[in-house]
Amino acid sequence: MESSDLLKLIRGIPKAELHLHLEGSFEPELMFEIAHRNNIRLDYNSIESLKKAYKFNNLQEFLDIYYTGAQVLIHERDFFDLTWAYLSKVHSQNVVHVEVFFDPQTHTDRGIAFEVVITGIYKALQKAKEELNISSKLIMSYLRHLSQEEAFKTLESSIPHKEWIDGVGLDSSEMGNPPSKFTEVFKASASHGYKLVAHAGEEGPADYIWEALDLLNVVRIDHGNRCLDDPALIQRLLDGNIALTLCPLSNLELKVIQKMEDHPVAKMLDKGILATIHSDDPAYFGGYMNENYYETAKALNLDETQLMQLAINAFEASWLSPEDKEKHISLVKAYFGH
Ligand code: ADE
Ligand code: ZN
């Protein structure tokens, strides 16, 4: 397919995004604007010099910059503007449903109240429902480089707002911080009605994916690239209909893969795994949903059936009601002439 035809095809697909960190959608232009109005000096004196720093050799190098950028977010309005900018952007890419992460501890550790963070985010999600017809779920992620005790404090802070929160996740520095470190807090989170997901097998080994499934009882794995190392694990993902929320441009930028041609998504689809594609931290990794679909499809020569399957899988793996899943999946199939 011609590149322009492929791009046009991808733009029109109705899409669901299930792996997106709101703090990772913080574009440098908005970061400078918010820093200015909050009287905060950034370490970079221009948008261009900040963007030049976006070169990473691994997850940790990225996280160091990502946490620094998030420090300019202070007021409810800042969290609203961050969330609204992301939703407006993906609306232009025909994303119709999102399940987004936020990292409460990145903010509460700086003295920002949990309520300030979540209220700004929630108001933007509501506005998107009303004005852009984007439905959403909200996932609170525990930072795995911090202790389980700290995660318990975050769980406690979330309870007054639990009507606004659909699930909990686990993110940040993976190596040396296995899922097993958070077994108890995930159990407690489930008892409050939260759904469970965790980043696993991004840089970490297939063992971490097993732990996320067996000890944390997650319903989806964020990333999970390393599952192909382990045939028994592949079978477990198939038996449990466990989705993998993959992020190809993120994997490339963080050197999880050396080139896009090495991305495992096509192999995963071949094996029948519920693989999906998302953007992770689009402001840092050079692309939102359409760019992730496009770069992957181009490098791996994905055909229309595979693209349709990826789009269907994301709705299938979402937390929408069975009726809403079916409605969206029918629209994806109709778009591809099925
Ligand atoms: N936080 C934001 N992006 C992340 C990623 N790709 N992995 C782990 N933690 C993250
Ligand atoms: Zn992520």
Tab-separated table of C-alpha atoms and ligand atoms in Angstrom:
chain	number	residue	atom	x	y	z
A	1	MET	CA	0.000	0.000	0.000
A	2	GLU	CA	1.170	3.553	-0.773
A	3	SER	CA	2.261	5.417	2.386
A	4	SER	CA	-0.399	8.088	1.868
A	5	ASP	CA	-3.136	5.437	1.487
A	6	LEU	CA	-1.932	3.645	4.621
A	7	LEU	CA	-2.001	6.879	6.597
A	8	LYS	CA	-5.475	7.698	5.341
A	9	LEU	CA	-6.703	4.212	6.232
A	10	ILE	CA	-5.257	4.431	9.756
A	11	ARG	CA	-6.645	7.922	10.367
A	12	GLY	CA	-10.181	6.700	9.717
A	13	ILE	CA	-10.118	3.665	12.013
A	14	PRO	CA	-12.216	4.214	15.169
A	15	LYS	CA	-9.653	3.584	17.913
A	16	ALA	CA	-9.379	2.916	21.643
A	17	GLU	CA	-6.292	3.942	23.624
A	18	LEU	CA	-5.623	1.780	26.692
A	19	HIS	CA	-2.031	2.647	27.564
A	20	LEU	CA	-1.414	6.341	28.010
A	21	HIS	CA	0.235	8.222	30.862
A	22	LEU	CA	-1.310	11.686	31.106
A	23	GLU	CA	2.001	13.074	32.396
A	24	GLY	CA	3.605	11.576	29.283
A	25	SER	CA	1.301	13.569	27.022
A	26	PHE	CA	2.749	16.835	28.368
A	27	GLU	CA	3.902	18.645	25.229
A	28	PRO	CA	6.847	21.057	25.668
A	29	GLU	CA	4.769	24.036	24.476
A	30	LEU	CA	2.163	23.487	27.211
A	31	MET	CA	4.904	22.717	29.755
A	32	PHE	CA	6.516	26.102	29.114
A	33	GLU	CA	3.133	27.877	29.257
A	34	ILE	CA	2.210	26.297	32.610
A	35	ALA	CA	5.712	26.801	34.040
A	36	HIS	CA	5.456	30.487	33.106
A	37	ARG	CA	2.072	31.051	34.742
A	38	ASN	CA	3.227	29.168	37.879
A	39	ASN	CA	6.488	31.155	38.033
A	40	ILE	CA	8.622	28.025	37.752
A	41	ARG	CA	11.935	28.061	35.919
A	42	LEU	CA	12.638	25.017	33.769
A	43	ASP	CA	16.206	23.740	33.367
A	44	TYR	CA	15.909	24.451	29.629
A	45	ASN	CA	15.650	27.956	28.232
A	46	SER	CA	13.688	27.086	25.110
A	47	ILE	CA	11.245	24.533	23.774
A	48	GLU	CA	13.898	23.468	21.255
A	49	SER	CA	16.557	22.795	23.891
A	50	LEU	CA	14.057	20.796	25.945
A	51	LYS	CA	13.118	18.715	22.908
A	52	LYS	CA	16.811	18.076	22.209
A	53	ALA	CA	17.085	16.408	25.610
A	54	TYR	CA	14.534	13.785	24.542
A	55	LYS	CA	17.094	11.114	23.689
A	56	PHE	CA	16.964	8.031	25.848
A	57	ASN	CA	19.049	4.885	26.159
A	58	ASN	CA	16.678	3.137	28.544
A	59	LEU	CA	13.518	3.533	30.623
A	60	GLN	CA	15.275	5.223	33.563
A	61	GLU	CA	16.778	8.008	31.436
A	62	PHE	CA	13.280	8.782	30.178
A	63	LEU	CA	11.677	8.623	33.642
A	64	ASP	CA	14.177	11.142	35.041
A	65	ILE	CA	13.071	13.760	32.485
A	66	TYR	CA	9.396	12.793	32.680
A	67	TYR	CA	9.237	13.291	36.457
A	68	THR	CA	11.057	16.619	36.174
A	69	GLY	CA	8.584	17.900	33.574
A	70	ALA	CA	5.602	16.925	35.734
A	71	GLN	CA	6.847	19.212	38.531
A	72	VAL	CA	5.359	22.320	36.907
A	73	LEU	CA	1.843	20.923	37.438
A	74	ILE	CA	0.498	22.615	40.574
A	75	HIS	CA	-3.133	23.699	40.282
A	76	GLU	CA	-6.343	21.930	39.304
A	77	ARG	CA	-6.371	23.985	36.127
A	78	ASP	CA	-2.924	22.606	35.163
A	79	PHE	CA	-4.157	19.011	35.387
A	80	PHE	CA	-7.282	19.971	33.487
A	81	ASP	CA	-5.273	21.643	30.697
A	82	LEU	CA	-2.886	18.660	30.448
A	83	THR	CA	-5.772	16.188	30.142
A	84	TRP	CA	-7.821	18.351	27.807
A	85	ALA	CA	-4.861	18.891	25.451
A	86	TYR	CA	-4.422	15.114	25.168
A	87	LEU	CA	-8.132	14.477	24.575
A	88	SER	CA	-8.385	17.219	21.923
A	89	LYS	CA	-5.354	15.784	20.155
A	90	VAL	CA	-6.615	12.204	20.043
A	91	HIS	CA	-10.093	13.356	19.038
A	92	SER	CA	-8.446	14.622	15.854
A	93	GLN	CA	-7.079	11.074	15.363
A	94	ASN	CA	-10.480	9.376	15.647
A	95	VAL	CA	-9.819	7.920	19.096
A	96	VAL	CA	-13.279	7.352	20.593
A	97	HIS	CA	-12.473	5.642	23.897
A	98	VAL	CA	-9.533	6.080	26.311
A	99	GLU	CA	-8.348	4.374	29.496
A	100	VAL	CA	-5.654	6.670	30.861
A	101	PHE	CA	-3.099	6.466	33.675
A	102	PHE	CA	-2.082	9.123	36.130
A	103	ASP	CA	0.699	8.871	38.735
A	104	PRO	CA	-0.673	10.400	41.975
A	105	GLN	CA	2.609	9.979	43.874
A	106	THR	CA	4.521	12.121	41.375
A	107	HIS	CA	2.367	14.983	42.618
A	108	THR	CA	1.434	14.151	46.217
A	109	ASP	CA	5.150	13.697	47.051
A	110	ARG	CA	5.587	17.391	46.072
A	111	GLY	CA	2.764	18.477	48.383
A	112	ILE	CA	0.004	18.657	45.745
A	113	ALA	CA	-3.266	17.283	47.138
A	114	PHE	CA	-4.659	14.115	45.550
A	115	GLU	CA	-7.972	15.954	45.199
A	116	VAL	CA	-6.417	18.768	43.142
A	117	VAL	CA	-4.865	16.284	40.711
A	118	ILE	CA	-7.901	14.086	40.221
A	119	THR	CA	-10.437	16.900	40.035
A	120	GLY	CA	-8.593	18.581	37.159
A	121	ILE	CA	-8.293	15.285	35.304
A	122	TYR	CA	-11.889	14.245	35.971
A	123	LYS	CA	-13.358	17.548	34.756
A	124	ALA	CA	-11.475	17.246	31.462
A	125	LEU	CA	-12.644	13.647	30.994
A	126	GLN	CA	-16.236	14.751	31.623
A	127	LYS	CA	-15.942	17.611	29.138
A	128	ALA	CA	-14.568	15.192	26.536
A	129	LYS	CA	-17.568	12.927	27.044
A	130	GLU	CA	-19.958	15.819	26.530
A	131	GLU	CA	-18.223	17.755	23.781
A	132	LEU	CA	-16.078	15.221	21.899
A	133	ASN	CA	-18.071	12.044	22.496
A	134	ILE	CA	-14.943	10.337	23.896
A	135	SER	CA	-15.730	7.805	26.634
A	136	SER	CA	-13.093	7.140	29.279
A	137	LYS	CA	-11.834	5.159	32.262
A	138	LEU	CA	-9.251	6.402	34.746
A	139	ILE	CA	-6.411	4.286	36.149
A	140	MET	CA	-4.307	5.321	39.123
A	141	SER	CA	-0.766	3.926	38.903
A	142	TYR	CA	1.446	3.103	41.846
A	143	LEU	CA	5.106	4.004	41.370
A	144	ARG	CA	7.028	0.761	41.705
A	145	HIS	CA	10.348	2.396	42.694
A	146	LEU	CA	8.587	3.483	45.915
A	147	SER	CA	7.552	1.121	48.709
A	148	GLN	CA	4.347	-0.863	49.042
A	149	GLU	CA	3.643	1.164	52.188
A	150	GLU	CA	3.644	4.346	50.084
A	151	ALA	CA	1.273	2.679	47.611
A	152	PHE	CA	-1.085	1.864	50.505
A	153	LYS	CA	-1.123	5.576	51.450
A	154	THR	CA	-2.071	6.410	47.866
A	155	LEU	CA	-4.834	3.809	47.911
A	156	GLU	CA	-6.196	5.412	51.085
A	157	SER	CA	-6.107	8.917	49.541
A	158	SER	CA	-8.031	7.634	46.531
A	159	ILE	CA	-11.002	6.242	48.488
A	160	PRO	CA	-12.978	9.510	48.737
A	161	HIS	CA	-12.727	9.729	44.924
A	162	LYS	CA	-13.254	6.097	44.080
A	163	GLU	CA	-16.336	6.801	41.967
A	164	TRP	CA	-13.998	8.531	39.502
A	165	ILE	CA	-11.364	5.777	39.424
A	166	ASP	CA	-11.820	2.529	37.518
A	167	GLY	CA	-8.573	0.713	38.128
A	168	VAL	CA	-5.039	0.693	39.472
A	169	GLY	CA	-1.787	0.110	37.607
A	170	LEU	CA	1.913	-0.259	38.341
A	171	ASP	CA	4.548	1.782	36.508
A	172	SER	CA	7.997	3.455	36.758
A	173	SER	CA	11.389	1.681	37.036
A	174	GLU	CA	10.770	-1.992	36.325
A	175	MET	CA	14.117	-3.730	36.876
A	176	GLY	CA	14.572	-4.654	40.536
A	177	ASN	CA	10.965	-3.729	41.364
A	178	PRO	CA	9.021	-6.900	40.532
A	179	PRO	CA	5.224	-7.122	40.771
A	180	SER	CA	5.588	-9.362	43.865
A	181	LYS	CA	6.629	-6.234	45.832
A	182	PHE	CA	3.010	-5.016	45.539
A	183	THR	CA	0.962	-8.177	46.148
A	184	GLU	CA	-0.842	-6.905	49.251
A	185	VAL	CA	-1.721	-3.467	47.938
A	186	PHE	CA	-3.146	-4.959	44.747
A	187	LYS	CA	-5.261	-7.331	46.834
A	188	ALA	CA	-6.514	-4.372	48.890
A	189	SER	CA	-7.161	-2.341	45.709
A	190	ALA	CA	-9.312	-5.148	44.309
A	191	SER	CA	-11.294	-5.265	47.549
A	192	HIS	CA	-12.238	-1.617	46.923
A	193	GLY	CA	-13.591	-2.565	43.497
A	194	TYR	CA	-10.662	-1.355	41.394
A	195	LYS	CA	-9.732	-3.310	38.279
A	196	LEU	CA	-6.065	-4.285	38.060
A	197	VAL	CA	-3.355	-3.857	35.429
A	198	ALA	CA	0.452	-3.646	35.637
A	199	HIS	CA	3.425	-2.785	33.463
A	200	ALA	CA	5.448	-5.969	33.077
A	201	GLY	CA	7.945	-7.349	30.617
A	202	GLU	CA	8.872	-3.944	29.177
A	203	GLU	CA	12.522	-4.111	30.248
A	204	GLY	CA	11.943	-6.831	32.825
A	205	PRO	CA	11.868	-10.579	32.136
A	206	ALA	CA	8.951	-12.914	31.345
A	207	ASP	CA	9.002	-13.880	35.065
A	208	TYR	CA	7.649	-10.445	35.921
A	209	ILE	CA	4.674	-11.086	33.607
A	210	TRP	CA	3.980	-14.360	35.444
A	211	GLU	CA	4.101	-12.496	38.758
A	212	ALA	CA	1.707	-9.815	37.527
A	213	LEU	CA	-0.743	-12.535	36.474
A	214	ASP	CA	-0.369	-14.970	39.355
A	215	LEU	CA	0.340	-12.671	42.311
A	216	LEU	CA	-1.345	-9.394	41.346
A	217	ASN	CA	-4.239	-10.947	39.378
A	218	VAL	CA	-4.146	-8.308	36.668
A	219	VAL	CA	-6.625	-8.407	33.778
A	220	ARG	CA	-4.213	-6.806	31.263
A	221	ILE	CA	-0.462	-6.522	30.940
A	222	ASP	CA	0.997	-3.155	29.933
A	223	HIS	CA	3.755	-3.880	27.381
A	224	GLY	CA	4.512	-7.581	27.931
A	225	ASN	CA	6.986	-7.644	25.033
A	226	ARG	CA	9.074	-10.316	26.676
A	227	CYS	CA	6.282	-12.955	26.717
A	228	LEU	CA	7.510	-14.477	23.468
A	229	ASP	CA	10.550	-15.786	25.382
A	230	ASP	CA	8.277	-18.259	27.180
A	231	PRO	CA	5.889	-20.681	25.378
A	232	ALA	CA	4.048	-21.590	28.611
A	233	LEU	CA	3.404	-17.899	29.210
A	234	ILE	CA	2.021	-17.462	25.694
A	235	GLN	CA	-0.416	-20.292	26.446
A	236	ARG	CA	-1.378	-18.623	29.740
A	237	LEU	CA	-2.131	-15.334	27.922
A	238	LEU	CA	-4.244	-17.207	25.392
A	239	ASP	CA	-6.123	-19.258	28.000
A	240	GLY	CA	-6.873	-16.182	30.119
A	241	ASN	CA	-7.624	-13.925	27.141
A	242	ILE	CA	-5.135	-11.473	28.657
A	243	ALA	CA	-4.482	-8.403	26.513
A	244	LEU	CA	-1.062	-6.861	26.005
A	245	THR	CA	-1.111	-3.074	25.601
A	246	LEU	CA	1.919	-2.567	23.362
A	247	CYS	CA	3.603	0.760	22.634
A	248	PRO	CA	5.864	0.449	19.575
A	249	LEU	CA	7.290	3.992	19.381
A	250	SER	CA	7.973	3.912	23.119
A	251	ASN	CA	9.808	0.593	22.707
A	252	LEU	CA	11.914	2.076	19.940
A	253	GLU	CA	12.750	5.297	21.791
A	254	LEU	CA	13.653	3.418	25.000
A	255	LYS	CA	15.756	0.866	23.112
A	256	VAL	CA	13.557	-2.047	24.142
A	257	ILE	CA	13.842	-2.831	20.425
A	258	GLN	CA	16.634	-1.649	18.144
A	259	LYS	CA	14.467	-1.103	15.068
A	260	MET	CA	10.746	-1.155	14.386
A	261	GLU	CA	11.115	-4.234	12.180
A	262	ASP	CA	11.990	-6.136	15.388
A	263	HIS	CA	8.693	-5.301	17.101
A	264	PRO	CA	6.912	-8.492	18.275
A	265	VAL	CA	3.312	-7.350	17.588
A	266	ALA	CA	2.906	-9.239	14.290
A	267	LYS	CA	4.187	-12.489	15.870
A	268	MET	CA	1.794	-11.978	18.766
A	269	LEU	CA	-1.181	-11.511	16.420
A	270	ASP	CA	-0.131	-14.664	14.552
A	271	LYS	CA	-0.283	-16.610	17.799
A	272	GLY	CA	-3.748	-15.241	18.551
A	273	ILE	CA	-2.647	-13.099	21.499
A	274	LEU	CA	-4.939	-10.152	22.277
A	275	ALA	CA	-2.283	-7.610	21.240
A	276	THR	CA	-3.140	-3.904	21.056
A	277	ILE	CA	-1.255	-0.734	20.082
A	278	HIS	CA	-1.006	2.516	22.081
A	279	SER	CA	1.209	5.540	22.590
A	280	ASP	CA	2.445	5.374	26.244
A	281	ASP	CA	4.058	8.844	26.495
A	282	PRO	CA	3.387	10.487	23.129
A	283	ALA	CA	4.900	13.889	23.929
A	284	TYR	CA	8.258	12.176	24.523
A	285	PHE	CA	8.262	9.384	21.955
A	286	GLY	CA	7.309	11.191	18.757
A	287	GLY	CA	3.766	10.061	18.143
A	288	TYR	CA	0.194	9.540	19.235
A	289	MET	CA	-2.049	6.645	18.197
A	290	ASN	CA	-1.992	7.177	14.430
A	291	GLU	CA	1.798	7.476	14.326
A	292	ASN	CA	2.153	4.290	16.374
A	293	TYR	CA	-0.159	2.403	14.033
A	294	TYR	CA	1.500	3.855	10.964
A	295	GLU	CA	5.150	3.228	11.909
A	296	THR	CA	4.332	-0.312	13.010
A	297	ALA	CA	2.261	-1.131	9.936
A	298	LYS	CA	4.957	0.230	7.627
A	299	ALA	CA	7.865	-1.593	9.268
A	300	LEU	CA	6.067	-4.927	9.671
A	301	ASN	CA	4.028	-4.752	6.488
A	302	LEU	CA	0.779	-5.231	8.372
A	303	ASP	CA	-2.198	-5.852	6.102
A	304	GLU	CA	-5.762	-4.601	6.518
A	305	THR	CA	-6.837	-7.736	8.395
A	306	GLN	CA	-4.074	-7.240	10.956
A	307	LEU	CA	-4.898	-3.533	11.352
A	308	MET	CA	-8.565	-4.359	11.822
A	309	GLN	CA	-7.649	-7.021	14.402
A	310	LEU	CA	-5.530	-4.538	16.367
A	311	ALA	CA	-8.389	-2.042	16.490
A	312	ILE	CA	-10.929	-4.718	17.469
A	313	ASN	CA	-8.593	-6.108	20.140
A	314	ALA	CA	-8.373	-2.730	21.869
A	315	PHE	CA	-12.164	-2.490	22.250
A	316	GLU	CA	-12.287	-6.160	23.263
A	317	ALA	CA	-9.662	-5.551	25.975
A	318	SER	CA	-11.304	-2.335	27.205
A	319	TRP	CA	-13.493	-1.945	30.267
A	320	LEU	CA	-16.505	-0.871	28.250
A	321	SER	CA	-19.792	-2.753	28.750
A	322	PRO	CA	-20.383	-5.751	26.451
A	323	GLU	CA	-22.961	-3.677	24.528
A	324	ASP	CA	-20.589	-0.760	24.001
A	325	LYS	CA	-17.761	-3.103	22.976
A	326	GLU	CA	-20.007	-4.693	20.395
A	327	LYS	CA	-21.139	-1.306	19.081
A	328	HIS	CA	-17.554	-0.107	18.573
A	329	ILE	CA	-16.358	-3.414	17.124
A	330	SER	CA	-19.198	-3.364	14.579
A	331	LEU	CA	-18.116	0.118	13.524
A	332	VAL	CA	-14.498	-1.035	13.091
A	333	LYS	CA	-15.650	-3.993	10.987
A	334	ALA	CA	-17.937	-1.786	8.893
A	335	TYR	CA	-15.018	0.604	8.288
A	336	PHE	CA	-13.021	-2.286	6.838
A	337	GLY	CA	-16.031	-3.407	4.771
A	338	HIS	CA	-16.931	-6.419	6.925
B	1	ADE	N1	5.734	5.765	33.264
B	1	ADE	C1	5.476	6.456	32.153
B	1	ADE	N2	5.823	5.745	31.069
B	1	ADE	C2	6.289	4.554	31.511
B	1	ADE	C3	6.792	3.393	30.885
B	1	ADE	N3	6.897	3.295	29.564
B	1	ADE	N4	7.208	2.388	31.672
B	1	ADE	C4	7.136	2.477	32.995
B	1	ADE	N5	6.665	3.537	33.628
B	1	ADE	C5	6.245	4.582	32.902
B	2	ZN	ZN	3.435	2.865	30.150
